mmCIF file of C-alpha atoms in Angstrom:
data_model
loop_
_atom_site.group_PDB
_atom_site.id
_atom_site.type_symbol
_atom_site.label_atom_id
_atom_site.label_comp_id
_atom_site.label_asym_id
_atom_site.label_seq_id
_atom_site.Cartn_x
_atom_site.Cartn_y
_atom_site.Cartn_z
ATOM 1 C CA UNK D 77 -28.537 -14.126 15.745
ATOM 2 C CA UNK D 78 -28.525 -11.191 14.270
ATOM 3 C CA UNK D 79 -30.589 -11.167 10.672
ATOM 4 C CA UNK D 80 -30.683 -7.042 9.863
ATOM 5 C CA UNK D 81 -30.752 -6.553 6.225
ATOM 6 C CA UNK D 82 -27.544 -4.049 5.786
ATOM 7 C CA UNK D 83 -27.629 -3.755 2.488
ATOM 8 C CA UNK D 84 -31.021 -2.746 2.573
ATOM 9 C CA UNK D 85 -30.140 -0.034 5.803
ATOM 10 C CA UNK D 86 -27.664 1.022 3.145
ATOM 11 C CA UNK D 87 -30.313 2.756 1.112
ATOM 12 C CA UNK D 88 -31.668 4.253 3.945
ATOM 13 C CA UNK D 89 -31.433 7.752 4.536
ATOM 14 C CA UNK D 90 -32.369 7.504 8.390
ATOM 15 C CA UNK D 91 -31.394 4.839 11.317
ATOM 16 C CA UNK D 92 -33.154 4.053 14.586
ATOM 17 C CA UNK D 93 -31.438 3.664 17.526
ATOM 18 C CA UNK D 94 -32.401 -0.052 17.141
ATOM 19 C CA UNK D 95 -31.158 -0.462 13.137
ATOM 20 C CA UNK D 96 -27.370 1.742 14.917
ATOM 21 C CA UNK D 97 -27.237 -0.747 17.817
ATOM 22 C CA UNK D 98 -27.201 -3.469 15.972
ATOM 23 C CA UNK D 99 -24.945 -2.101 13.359
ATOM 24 C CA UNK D 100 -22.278 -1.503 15.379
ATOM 25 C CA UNK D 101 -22.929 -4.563 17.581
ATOM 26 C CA UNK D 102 -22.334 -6.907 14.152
ATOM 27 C CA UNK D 103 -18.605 -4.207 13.236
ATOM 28 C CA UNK D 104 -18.221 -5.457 17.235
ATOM 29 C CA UNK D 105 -18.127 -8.863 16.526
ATOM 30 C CA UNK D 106 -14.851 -8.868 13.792
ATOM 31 C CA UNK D 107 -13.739 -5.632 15.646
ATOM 32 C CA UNK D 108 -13.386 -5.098 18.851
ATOM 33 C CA UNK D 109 -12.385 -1.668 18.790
ATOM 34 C CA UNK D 110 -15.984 -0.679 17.441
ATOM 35 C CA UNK D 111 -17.747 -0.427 20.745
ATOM 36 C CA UNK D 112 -19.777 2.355 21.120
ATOM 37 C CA UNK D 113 -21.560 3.904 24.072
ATOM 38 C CA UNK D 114 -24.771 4.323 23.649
ATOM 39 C CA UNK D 115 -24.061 8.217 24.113
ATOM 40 C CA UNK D 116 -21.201 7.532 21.353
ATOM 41 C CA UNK D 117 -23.856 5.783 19.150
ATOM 42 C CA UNK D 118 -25.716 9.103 18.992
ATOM 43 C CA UNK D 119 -22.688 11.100 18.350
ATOM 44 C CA UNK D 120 -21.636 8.690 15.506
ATOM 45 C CA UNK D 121 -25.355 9.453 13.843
ATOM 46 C CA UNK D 122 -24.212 12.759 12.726
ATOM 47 C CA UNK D 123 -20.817 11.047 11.138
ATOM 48 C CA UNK D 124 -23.032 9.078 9.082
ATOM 49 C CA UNK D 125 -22.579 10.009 5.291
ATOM 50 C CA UNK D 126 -25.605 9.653 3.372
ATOM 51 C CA UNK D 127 -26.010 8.365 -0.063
ATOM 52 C CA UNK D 128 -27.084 11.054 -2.622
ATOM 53 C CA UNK D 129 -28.528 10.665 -6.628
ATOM 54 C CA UNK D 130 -25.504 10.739 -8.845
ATOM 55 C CA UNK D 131 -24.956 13.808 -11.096
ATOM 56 C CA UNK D 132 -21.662 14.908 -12.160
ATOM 57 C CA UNK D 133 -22.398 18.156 -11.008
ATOM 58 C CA UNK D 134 -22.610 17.047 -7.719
ATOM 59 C CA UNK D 135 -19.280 14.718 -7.927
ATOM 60 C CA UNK D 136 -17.344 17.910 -8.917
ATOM 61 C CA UNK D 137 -18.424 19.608 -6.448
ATOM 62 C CA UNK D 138 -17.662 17.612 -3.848
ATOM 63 C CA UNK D 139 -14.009 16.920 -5.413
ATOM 64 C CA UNK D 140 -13.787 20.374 -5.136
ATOM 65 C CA UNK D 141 -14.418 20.328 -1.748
ATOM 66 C CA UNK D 142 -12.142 17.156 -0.788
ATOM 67 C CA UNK D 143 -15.260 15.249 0.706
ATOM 68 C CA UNK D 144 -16.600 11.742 0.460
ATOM 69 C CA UNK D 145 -19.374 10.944 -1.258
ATOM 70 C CA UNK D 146 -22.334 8.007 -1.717
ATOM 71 C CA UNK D 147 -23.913 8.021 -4.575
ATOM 72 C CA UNK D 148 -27.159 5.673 -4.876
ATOM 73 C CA UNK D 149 -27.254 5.418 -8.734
ATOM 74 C CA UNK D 150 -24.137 5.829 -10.426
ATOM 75 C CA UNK D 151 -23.961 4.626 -14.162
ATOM 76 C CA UNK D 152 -22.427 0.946 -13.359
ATOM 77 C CA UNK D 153 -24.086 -1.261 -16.192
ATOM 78 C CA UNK D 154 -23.633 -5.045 -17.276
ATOM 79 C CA UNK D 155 -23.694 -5.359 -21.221
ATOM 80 C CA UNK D 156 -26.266 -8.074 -22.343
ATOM 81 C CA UNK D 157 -23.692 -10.864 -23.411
ATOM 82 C CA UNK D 158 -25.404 -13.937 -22.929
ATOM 83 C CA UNK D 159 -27.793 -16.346 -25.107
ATOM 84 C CA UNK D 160 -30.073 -14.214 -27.424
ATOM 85 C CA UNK D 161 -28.552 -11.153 -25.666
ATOM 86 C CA UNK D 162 -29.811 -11.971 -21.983
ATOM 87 C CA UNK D 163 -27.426 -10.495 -19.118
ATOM 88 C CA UNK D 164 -25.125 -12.704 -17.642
ATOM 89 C CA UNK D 165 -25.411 -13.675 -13.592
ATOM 90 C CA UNK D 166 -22.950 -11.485 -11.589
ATOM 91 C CA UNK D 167 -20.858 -14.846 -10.566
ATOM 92 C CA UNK D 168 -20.836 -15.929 -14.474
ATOM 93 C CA UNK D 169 -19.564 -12.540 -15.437
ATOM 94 C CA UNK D 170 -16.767 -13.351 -12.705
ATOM 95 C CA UNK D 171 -16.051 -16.788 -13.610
ATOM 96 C CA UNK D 172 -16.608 -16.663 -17.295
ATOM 97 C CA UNK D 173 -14.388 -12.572 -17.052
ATOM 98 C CA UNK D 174 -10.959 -14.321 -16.430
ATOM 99 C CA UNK D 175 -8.879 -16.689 -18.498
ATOM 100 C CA UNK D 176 -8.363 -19.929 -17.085
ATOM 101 C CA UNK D 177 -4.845 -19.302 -15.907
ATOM 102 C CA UNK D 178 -6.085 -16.214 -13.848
ATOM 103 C CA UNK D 179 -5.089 -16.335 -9.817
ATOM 104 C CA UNK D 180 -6.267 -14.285 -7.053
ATOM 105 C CA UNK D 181 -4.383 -13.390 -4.381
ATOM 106 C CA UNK D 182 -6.790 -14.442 -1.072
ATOM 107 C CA UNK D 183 -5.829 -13.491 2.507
ATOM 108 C CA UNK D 184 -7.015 -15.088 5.127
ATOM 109 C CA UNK D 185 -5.737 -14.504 8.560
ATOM 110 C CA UNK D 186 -2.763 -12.883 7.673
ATOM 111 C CA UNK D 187 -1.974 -15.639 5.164
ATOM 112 C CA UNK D 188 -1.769 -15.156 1.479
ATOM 113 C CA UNK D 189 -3.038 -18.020 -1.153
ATOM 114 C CA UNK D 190 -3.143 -18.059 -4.553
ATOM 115 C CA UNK D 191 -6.437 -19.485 -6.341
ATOM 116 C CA UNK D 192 -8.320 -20.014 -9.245
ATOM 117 C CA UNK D 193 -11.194 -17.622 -9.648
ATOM 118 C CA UNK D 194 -13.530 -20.520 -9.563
ATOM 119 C CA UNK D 195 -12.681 -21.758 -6.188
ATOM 120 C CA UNK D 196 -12.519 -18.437 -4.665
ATOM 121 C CA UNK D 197 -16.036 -18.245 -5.665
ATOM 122 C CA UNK D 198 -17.058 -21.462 -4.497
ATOM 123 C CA UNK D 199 -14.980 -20.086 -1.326
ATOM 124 C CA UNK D 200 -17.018 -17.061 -0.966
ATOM 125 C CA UNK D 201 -20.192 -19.098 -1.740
ATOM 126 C CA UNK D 202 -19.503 -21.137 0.951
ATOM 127 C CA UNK D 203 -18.890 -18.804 3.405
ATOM 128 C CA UNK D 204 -17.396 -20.510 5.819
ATOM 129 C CA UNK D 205 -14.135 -18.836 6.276
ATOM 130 C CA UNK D 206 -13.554 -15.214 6.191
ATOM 131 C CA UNK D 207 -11.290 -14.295 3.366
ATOM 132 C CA UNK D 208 -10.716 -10.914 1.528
ATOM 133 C CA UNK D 209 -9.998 -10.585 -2.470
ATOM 134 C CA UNK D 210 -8.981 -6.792 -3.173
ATOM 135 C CA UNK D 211 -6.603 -6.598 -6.175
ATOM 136 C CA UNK D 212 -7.810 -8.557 -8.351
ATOM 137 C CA UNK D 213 -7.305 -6.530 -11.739
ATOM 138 C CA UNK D 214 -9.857 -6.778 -14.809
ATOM 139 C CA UNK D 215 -8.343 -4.170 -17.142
ATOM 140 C CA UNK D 216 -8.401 -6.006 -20.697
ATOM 141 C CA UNK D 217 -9.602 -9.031 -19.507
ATOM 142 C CA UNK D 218 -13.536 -10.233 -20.905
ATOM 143 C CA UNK D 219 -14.773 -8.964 -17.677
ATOM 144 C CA UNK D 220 -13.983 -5.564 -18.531
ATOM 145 C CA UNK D 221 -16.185 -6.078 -21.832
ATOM 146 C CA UNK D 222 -19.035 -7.382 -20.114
ATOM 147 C CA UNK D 223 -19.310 -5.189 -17.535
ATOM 148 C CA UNK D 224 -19.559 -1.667 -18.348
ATOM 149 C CA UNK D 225 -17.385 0.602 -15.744
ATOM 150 C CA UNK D 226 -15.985 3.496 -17.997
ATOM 151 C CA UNK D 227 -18.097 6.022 -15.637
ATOM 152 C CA UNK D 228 -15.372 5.468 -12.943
ATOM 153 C CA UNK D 229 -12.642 6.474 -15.986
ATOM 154 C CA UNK D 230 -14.322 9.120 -18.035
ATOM 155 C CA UNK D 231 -13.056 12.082 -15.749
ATOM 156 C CA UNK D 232 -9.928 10.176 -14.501
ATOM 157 C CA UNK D 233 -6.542 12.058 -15.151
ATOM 158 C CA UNK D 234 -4.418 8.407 -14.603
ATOM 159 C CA UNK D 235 -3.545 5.990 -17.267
ATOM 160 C CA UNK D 236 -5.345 2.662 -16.833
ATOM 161 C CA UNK D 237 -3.213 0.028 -15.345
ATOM 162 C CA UNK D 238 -1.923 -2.207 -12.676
ATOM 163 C CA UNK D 239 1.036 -0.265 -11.520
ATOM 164 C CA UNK D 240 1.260 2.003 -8.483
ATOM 165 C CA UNK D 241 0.356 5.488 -10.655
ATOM 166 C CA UNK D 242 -1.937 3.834 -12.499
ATOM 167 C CA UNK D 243 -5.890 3.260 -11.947
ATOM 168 C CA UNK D 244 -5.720 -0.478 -10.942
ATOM 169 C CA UNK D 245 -9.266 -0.795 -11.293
ATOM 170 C CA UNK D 246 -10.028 -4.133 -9.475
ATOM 171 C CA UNK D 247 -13.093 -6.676 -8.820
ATOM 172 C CA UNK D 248 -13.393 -7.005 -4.474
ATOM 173 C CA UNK D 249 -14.516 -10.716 -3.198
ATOM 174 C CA UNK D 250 -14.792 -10.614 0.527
ATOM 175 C CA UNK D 251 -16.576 -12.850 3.294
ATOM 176 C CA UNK D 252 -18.626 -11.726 6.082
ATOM 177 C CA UNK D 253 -16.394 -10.282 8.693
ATOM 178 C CA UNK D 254 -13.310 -9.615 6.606
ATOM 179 C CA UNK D 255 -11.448 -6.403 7.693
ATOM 180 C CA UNK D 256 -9.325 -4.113 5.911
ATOM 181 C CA UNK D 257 -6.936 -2.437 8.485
ATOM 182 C CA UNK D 258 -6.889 1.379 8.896
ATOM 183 C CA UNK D 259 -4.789 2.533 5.843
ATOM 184 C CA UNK D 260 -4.728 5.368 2.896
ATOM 185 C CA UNK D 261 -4.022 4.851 -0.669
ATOM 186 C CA UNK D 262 -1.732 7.858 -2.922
ATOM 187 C CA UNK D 263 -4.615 8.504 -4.677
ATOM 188 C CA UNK D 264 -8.221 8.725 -4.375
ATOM 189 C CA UNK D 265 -10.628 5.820 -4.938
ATOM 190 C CA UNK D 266 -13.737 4.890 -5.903
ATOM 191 C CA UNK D 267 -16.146 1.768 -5.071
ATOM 192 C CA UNK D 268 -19.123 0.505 -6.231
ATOM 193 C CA UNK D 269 -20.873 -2.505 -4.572
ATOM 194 C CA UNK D 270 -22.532 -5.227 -6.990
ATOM 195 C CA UNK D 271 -24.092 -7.188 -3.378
ATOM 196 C CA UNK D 272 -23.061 -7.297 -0.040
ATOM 197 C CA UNK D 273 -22.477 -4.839 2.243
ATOM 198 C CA UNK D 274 -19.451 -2.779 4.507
ATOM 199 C CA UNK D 275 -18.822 -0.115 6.722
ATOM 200 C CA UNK D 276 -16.083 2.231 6.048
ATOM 201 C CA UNK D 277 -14.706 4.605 8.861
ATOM 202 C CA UNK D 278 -12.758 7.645 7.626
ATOM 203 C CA UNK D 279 -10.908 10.374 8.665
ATOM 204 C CA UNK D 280 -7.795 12.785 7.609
ATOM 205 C CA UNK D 281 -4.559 10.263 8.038
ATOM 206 C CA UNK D 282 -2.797 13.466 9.713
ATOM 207 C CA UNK D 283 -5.243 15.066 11.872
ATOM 208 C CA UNK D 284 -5.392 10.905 12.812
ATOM 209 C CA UNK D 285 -1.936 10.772 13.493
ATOM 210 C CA UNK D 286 -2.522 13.625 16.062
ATOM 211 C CA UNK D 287 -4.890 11.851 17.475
ATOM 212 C CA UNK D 288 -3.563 8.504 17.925
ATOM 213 C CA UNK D 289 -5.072 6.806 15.191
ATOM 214 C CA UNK D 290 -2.328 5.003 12.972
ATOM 215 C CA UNK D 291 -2.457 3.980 9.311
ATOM 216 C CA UNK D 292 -0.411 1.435 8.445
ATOM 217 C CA UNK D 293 1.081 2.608 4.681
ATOM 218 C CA UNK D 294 2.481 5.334 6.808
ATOM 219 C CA UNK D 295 3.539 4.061 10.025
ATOM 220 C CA UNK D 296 5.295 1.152 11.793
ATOM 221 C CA UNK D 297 2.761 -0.636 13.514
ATOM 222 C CA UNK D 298 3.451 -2.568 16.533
ATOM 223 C CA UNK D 299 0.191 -4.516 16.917
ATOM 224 C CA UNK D 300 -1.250 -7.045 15.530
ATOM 225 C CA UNK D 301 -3.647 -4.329 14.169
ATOM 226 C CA UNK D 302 -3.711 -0.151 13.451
ATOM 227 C CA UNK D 303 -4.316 1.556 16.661
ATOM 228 C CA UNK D 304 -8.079 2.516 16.711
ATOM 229 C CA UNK D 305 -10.072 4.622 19.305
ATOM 230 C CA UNK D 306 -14.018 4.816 18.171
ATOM 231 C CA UNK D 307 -14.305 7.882 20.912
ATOM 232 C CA UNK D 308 -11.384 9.638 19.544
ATOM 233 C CA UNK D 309 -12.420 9.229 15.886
ATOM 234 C CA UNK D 310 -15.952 10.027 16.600
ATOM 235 C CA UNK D 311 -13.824 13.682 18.031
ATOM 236 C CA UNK D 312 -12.298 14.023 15.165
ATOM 237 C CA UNK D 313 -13.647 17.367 12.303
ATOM 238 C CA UNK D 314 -12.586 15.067 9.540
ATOM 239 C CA UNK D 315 -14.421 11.746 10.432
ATOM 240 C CA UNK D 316 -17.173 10.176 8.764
ATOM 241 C CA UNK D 317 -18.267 6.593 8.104
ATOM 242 C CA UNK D 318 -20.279 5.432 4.856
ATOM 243 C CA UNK D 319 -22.358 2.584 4.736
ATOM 244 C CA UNK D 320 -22.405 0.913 1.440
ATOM 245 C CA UNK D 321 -24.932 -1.554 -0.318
ATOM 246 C CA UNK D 322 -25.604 -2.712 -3.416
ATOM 247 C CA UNK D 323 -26.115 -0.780 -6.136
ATOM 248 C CA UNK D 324 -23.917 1.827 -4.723
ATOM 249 C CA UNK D 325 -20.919 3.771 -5.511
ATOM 250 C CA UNK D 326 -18.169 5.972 -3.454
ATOM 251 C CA UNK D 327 -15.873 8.493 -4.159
ATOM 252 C CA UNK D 328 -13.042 8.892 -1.572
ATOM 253 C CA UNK D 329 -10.033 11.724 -1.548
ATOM 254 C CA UNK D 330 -6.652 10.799 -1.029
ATOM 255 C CA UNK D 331 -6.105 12.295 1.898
ATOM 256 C CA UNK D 332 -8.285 10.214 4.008
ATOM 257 C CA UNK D 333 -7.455 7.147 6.395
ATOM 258 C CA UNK D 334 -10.167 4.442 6.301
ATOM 259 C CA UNK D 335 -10.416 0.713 8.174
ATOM 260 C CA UNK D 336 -13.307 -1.176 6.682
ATOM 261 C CA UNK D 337 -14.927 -4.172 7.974
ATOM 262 C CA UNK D 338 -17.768 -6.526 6.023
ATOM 263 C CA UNK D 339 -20.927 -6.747 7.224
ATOM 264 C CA UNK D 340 -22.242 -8.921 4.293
ATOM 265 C CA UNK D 341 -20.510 -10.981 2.183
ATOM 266 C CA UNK D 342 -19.504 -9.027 -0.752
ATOM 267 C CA UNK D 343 -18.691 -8.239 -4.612
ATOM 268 C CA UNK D 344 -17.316 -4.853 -5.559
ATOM 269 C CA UNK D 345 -15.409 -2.746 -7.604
ATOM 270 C CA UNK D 346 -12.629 -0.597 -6.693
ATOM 271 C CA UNK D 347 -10.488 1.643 -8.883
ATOM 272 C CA UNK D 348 -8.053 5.018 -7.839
ATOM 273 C CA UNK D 349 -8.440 8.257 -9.795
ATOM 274 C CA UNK D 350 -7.452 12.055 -10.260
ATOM 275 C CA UNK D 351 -10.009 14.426 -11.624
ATOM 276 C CA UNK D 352 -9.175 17.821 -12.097
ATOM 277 C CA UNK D 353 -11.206 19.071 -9.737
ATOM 278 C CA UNK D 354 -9.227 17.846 -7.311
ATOM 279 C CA UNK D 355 -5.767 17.533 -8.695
ATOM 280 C CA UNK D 356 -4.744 20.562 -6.949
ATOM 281 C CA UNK D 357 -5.977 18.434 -3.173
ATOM 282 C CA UNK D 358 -3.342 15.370 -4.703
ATOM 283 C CA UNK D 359 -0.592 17.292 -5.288
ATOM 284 C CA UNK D 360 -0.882 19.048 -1.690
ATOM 285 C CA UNK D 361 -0.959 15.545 -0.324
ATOM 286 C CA UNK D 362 2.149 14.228 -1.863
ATOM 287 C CA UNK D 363 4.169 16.771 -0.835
ATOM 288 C CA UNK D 364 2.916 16.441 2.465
ATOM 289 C CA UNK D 365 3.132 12.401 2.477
ATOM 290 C CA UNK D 366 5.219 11.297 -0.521
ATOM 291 C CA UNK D 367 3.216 8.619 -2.776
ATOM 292 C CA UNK D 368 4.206 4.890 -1.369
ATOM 293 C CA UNK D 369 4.429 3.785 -5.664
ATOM 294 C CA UNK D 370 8.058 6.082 -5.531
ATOM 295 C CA UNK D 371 9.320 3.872 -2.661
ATOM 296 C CA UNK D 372 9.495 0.825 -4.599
ATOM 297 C CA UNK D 373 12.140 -0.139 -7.672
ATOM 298 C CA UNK D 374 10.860 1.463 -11.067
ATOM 299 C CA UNK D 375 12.743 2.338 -14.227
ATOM 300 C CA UNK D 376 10.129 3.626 -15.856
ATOM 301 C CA UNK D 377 10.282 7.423 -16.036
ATOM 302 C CA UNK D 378 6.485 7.442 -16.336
ATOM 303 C CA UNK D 379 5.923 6.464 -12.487
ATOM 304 C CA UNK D 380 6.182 10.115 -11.382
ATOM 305 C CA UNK D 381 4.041 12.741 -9.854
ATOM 306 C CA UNK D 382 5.893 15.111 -12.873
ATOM 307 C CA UNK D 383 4.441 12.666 -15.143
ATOM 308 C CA UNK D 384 0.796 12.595 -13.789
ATOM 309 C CA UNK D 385 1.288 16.252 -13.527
ATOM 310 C CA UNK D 386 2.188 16.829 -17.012
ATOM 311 C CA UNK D 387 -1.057 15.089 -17.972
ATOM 312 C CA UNK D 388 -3.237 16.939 -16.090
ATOM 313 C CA UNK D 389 -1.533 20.147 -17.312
ATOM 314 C CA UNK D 390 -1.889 18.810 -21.518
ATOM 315 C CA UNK D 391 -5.777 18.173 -20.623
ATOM 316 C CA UNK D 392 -5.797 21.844 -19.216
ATOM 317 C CA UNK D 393 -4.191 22.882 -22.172
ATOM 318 C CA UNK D 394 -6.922 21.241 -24.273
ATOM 319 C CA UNK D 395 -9.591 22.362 -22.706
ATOM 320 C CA UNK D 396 -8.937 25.998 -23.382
ATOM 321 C CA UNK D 397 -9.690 25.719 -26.787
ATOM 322 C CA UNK D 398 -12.575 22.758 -26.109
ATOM 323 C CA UNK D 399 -16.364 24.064 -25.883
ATOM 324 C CA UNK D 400 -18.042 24.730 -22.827
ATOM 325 C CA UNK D 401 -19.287 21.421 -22.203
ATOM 326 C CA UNK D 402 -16.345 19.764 -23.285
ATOM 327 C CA UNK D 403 -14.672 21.615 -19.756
ATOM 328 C CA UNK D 404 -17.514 20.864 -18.012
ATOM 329 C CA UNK D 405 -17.273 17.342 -18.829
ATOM 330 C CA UNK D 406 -13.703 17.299 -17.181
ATOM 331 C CA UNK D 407 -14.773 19.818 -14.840
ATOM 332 C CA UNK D 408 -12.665 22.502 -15.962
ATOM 333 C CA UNK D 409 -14.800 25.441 -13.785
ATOM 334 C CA UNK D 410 -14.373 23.427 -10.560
ATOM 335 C CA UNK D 411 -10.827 23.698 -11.050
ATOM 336 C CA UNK D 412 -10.796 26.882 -11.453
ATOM 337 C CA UNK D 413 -12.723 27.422 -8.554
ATOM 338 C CA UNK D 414 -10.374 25.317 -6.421
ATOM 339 C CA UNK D 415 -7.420 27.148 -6.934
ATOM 340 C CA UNK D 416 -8.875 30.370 -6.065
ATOM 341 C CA UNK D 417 -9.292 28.821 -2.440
ATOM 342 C CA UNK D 418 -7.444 30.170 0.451
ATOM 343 C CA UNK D 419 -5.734 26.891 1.521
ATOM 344 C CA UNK D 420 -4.411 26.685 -1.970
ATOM 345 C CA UNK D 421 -3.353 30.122 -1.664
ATOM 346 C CA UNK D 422 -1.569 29.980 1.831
ATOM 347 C CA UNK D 423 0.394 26.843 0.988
ATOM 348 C CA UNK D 424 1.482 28.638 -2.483
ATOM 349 C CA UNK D 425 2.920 31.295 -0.629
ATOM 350 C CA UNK D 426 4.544 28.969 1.542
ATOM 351 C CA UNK D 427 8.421 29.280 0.858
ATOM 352 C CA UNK D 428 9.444 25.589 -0.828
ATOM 353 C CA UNK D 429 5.759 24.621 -2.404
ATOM 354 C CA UNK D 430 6.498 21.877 -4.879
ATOM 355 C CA UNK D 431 7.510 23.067 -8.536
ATOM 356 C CA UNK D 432 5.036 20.421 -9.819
ATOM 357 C CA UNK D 433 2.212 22.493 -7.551
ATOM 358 C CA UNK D 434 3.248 25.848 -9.129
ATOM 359 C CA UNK D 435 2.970 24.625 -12.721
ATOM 360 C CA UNK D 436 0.011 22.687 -12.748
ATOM 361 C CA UNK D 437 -1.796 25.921 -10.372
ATOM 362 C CA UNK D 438 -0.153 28.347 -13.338
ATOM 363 C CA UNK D 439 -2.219 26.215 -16.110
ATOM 364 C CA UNK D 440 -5.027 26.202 -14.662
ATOM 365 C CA UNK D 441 -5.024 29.994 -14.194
ATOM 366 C CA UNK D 442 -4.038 30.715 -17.523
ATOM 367 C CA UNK D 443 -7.159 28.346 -18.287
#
């Protein structure tokens, strides 16, 4: 049996060959794709995305740059809401977070239940099937009082919500050896681990799709599952794979595919966001791969990348007159930095880049 701590290998900046092997050999077990050679094992070392201290400075940066990132202390905090102002237990904040009425939508096995956030703890307690809980929203609800998760909003350019343009910032319940299938979301996402732990494999969903590696928001999938090749994403410039623990927070850009399986059983967070930063990276995408929230039926005029755009282009226009670290706050300079970028460049001089590109790239120089 295999008893490695992974939540503790989490925090870890280094691996042995022992700690890898028996990483991968536990992804194995849900997975079967996630067989390495012991050569691959080695090559998969240098994939391995390590977790970093949090400083916004550094989370700019790197949404400047379009990359992943791990941080190891990111400002996550429970508010003391017990008796005589003690902290509540992570499963009371759950339990006592959502009315009574409340239902979570549980897969298991390519099933869908419905159940009250009591049992599904009890059910993940338990652990004795493997089950995965990823949408369940806490926006407004007393959960969202107790615990304290405005760092993952503070910079965030979307309106807070449950529909597709929106945040949908969302409490994660899964069991040992649930697996998310290879997929991307429209925008980027962030997620921060309360206990457990899970290995996420990324890489660009297009240079994937050249590759043979499918991603099943985009694609029609034949299988039961996303064609996966470990080699071929270990071949990949884009790849990398993050292992998170508790305590722990991620930042992932849109444009990246990722399949995630549980290697602990496991409480989270996950929400979507658009800094400004890398607003500019979003807009590129959705031209390229138009946002899966416009396929669906919507009256509401405010479920458009003109309307996200608009917003990110009024906060531009705020910040010109805001102090200097009022614009660093939003990361105004980063921006500004972005769009001077030769990627940026080449795909504005392309001869049909979106309007919505153009306008929010003319703001920002103006800025």
């Amino acid at each position: 049996m295999n008893h490695t701590d992974f939540g503790a290998l989490a925090r870890k900046s280094t691996m042995s060959r022992l700690e890898a092997q028996s990483l991968w050999g536990e992804a194995r077990q849900y997975d079967g794709t996630l067989s390495p050679s012991p050569a691959l094992i080695d090559r998969l070392a240098a994939k391995r995305l390590l977790p970093m201290d949090f400083s916004r400075t550094q989370l700019f940066s790197r949404m400047e740059r379009c990359q992943p990132t791990l941080f190891s202390n990111f400002p996550i905090r429970q508010r003391k809401t017990g008796r005589a102002g003690a902290a509540l237990s992570l499963e009371e904040s759950i339990e006592l977070g959502f009315p009574r009425a409340k239902r979570a939508r549980v897969r298991t096995r390519g099933t869908v239940t419905y159940l009250p956030i009591p049992e599904v703890l009890a059910k993940w307690r338990a652990a004795r099937s493997v089950f995965g809980v990823t949408d369940l929203h806490y926006i407004s609800t007393r959960f969202d009082r107790i615990v304290d998760t405005s760092g993952l909003n503070d910079f965030n350019l979307l309106p807070r919500g449950t529909d597709g343009f929106q945040s949908q910032d969302s409490l994660v319940i899964s069991s040992k050896g649930a697996i998310t299938d290879s997929h991307s979301d429209d925008h980027s996402g962030s997620n921060h681990s309360f206990t457990g732990a899970k290995i996420w494999l990324l890489w660009d969903t297009v240079e994937g799709f050249e590759h043979g590696l499918e991603d099943v928001e985009h694609q029609n999938v034949t299988g039961e599952r996303a064609a996966f090749d470990l080699a071929a994403f270990a071949r990949l410039a884009s790849a990398c794979w993050i292992l998170i623990g508790p305590g722990q927070t991620m930042f992932i850009p849109a444009h990246l595919t990722h399949k995630v399986i549980t290697l602990e059983k496991y409480v989270g967070l996950g929400s979507f966001h658009a800094g400004l930063p890398g607003f500019v990276d979003l807009l590129m995408r959705w031209q390229q791969l138009r946002p899966l929230w416009l396929s669906g039926p919507s009256g509401d005029k405010r479920g458009t990348v003109e309307f996200l755009t608009r917003r990110a282009i009024r906060k531009i226009h705020q910040l010109r007159s805001a102090g200097r670290s009022e614009q660093l706050h939003w990361g105004l300079p980063y921006l500004k930095s972005r769009i001077r970028s030769p990627d940026v460049a080449a795909v504005l001089r392309k001869s049909g880049p979106d309007r919505n590109l153009r306008a929010f790239v003319a703001a920002a120089q103006l800025a």
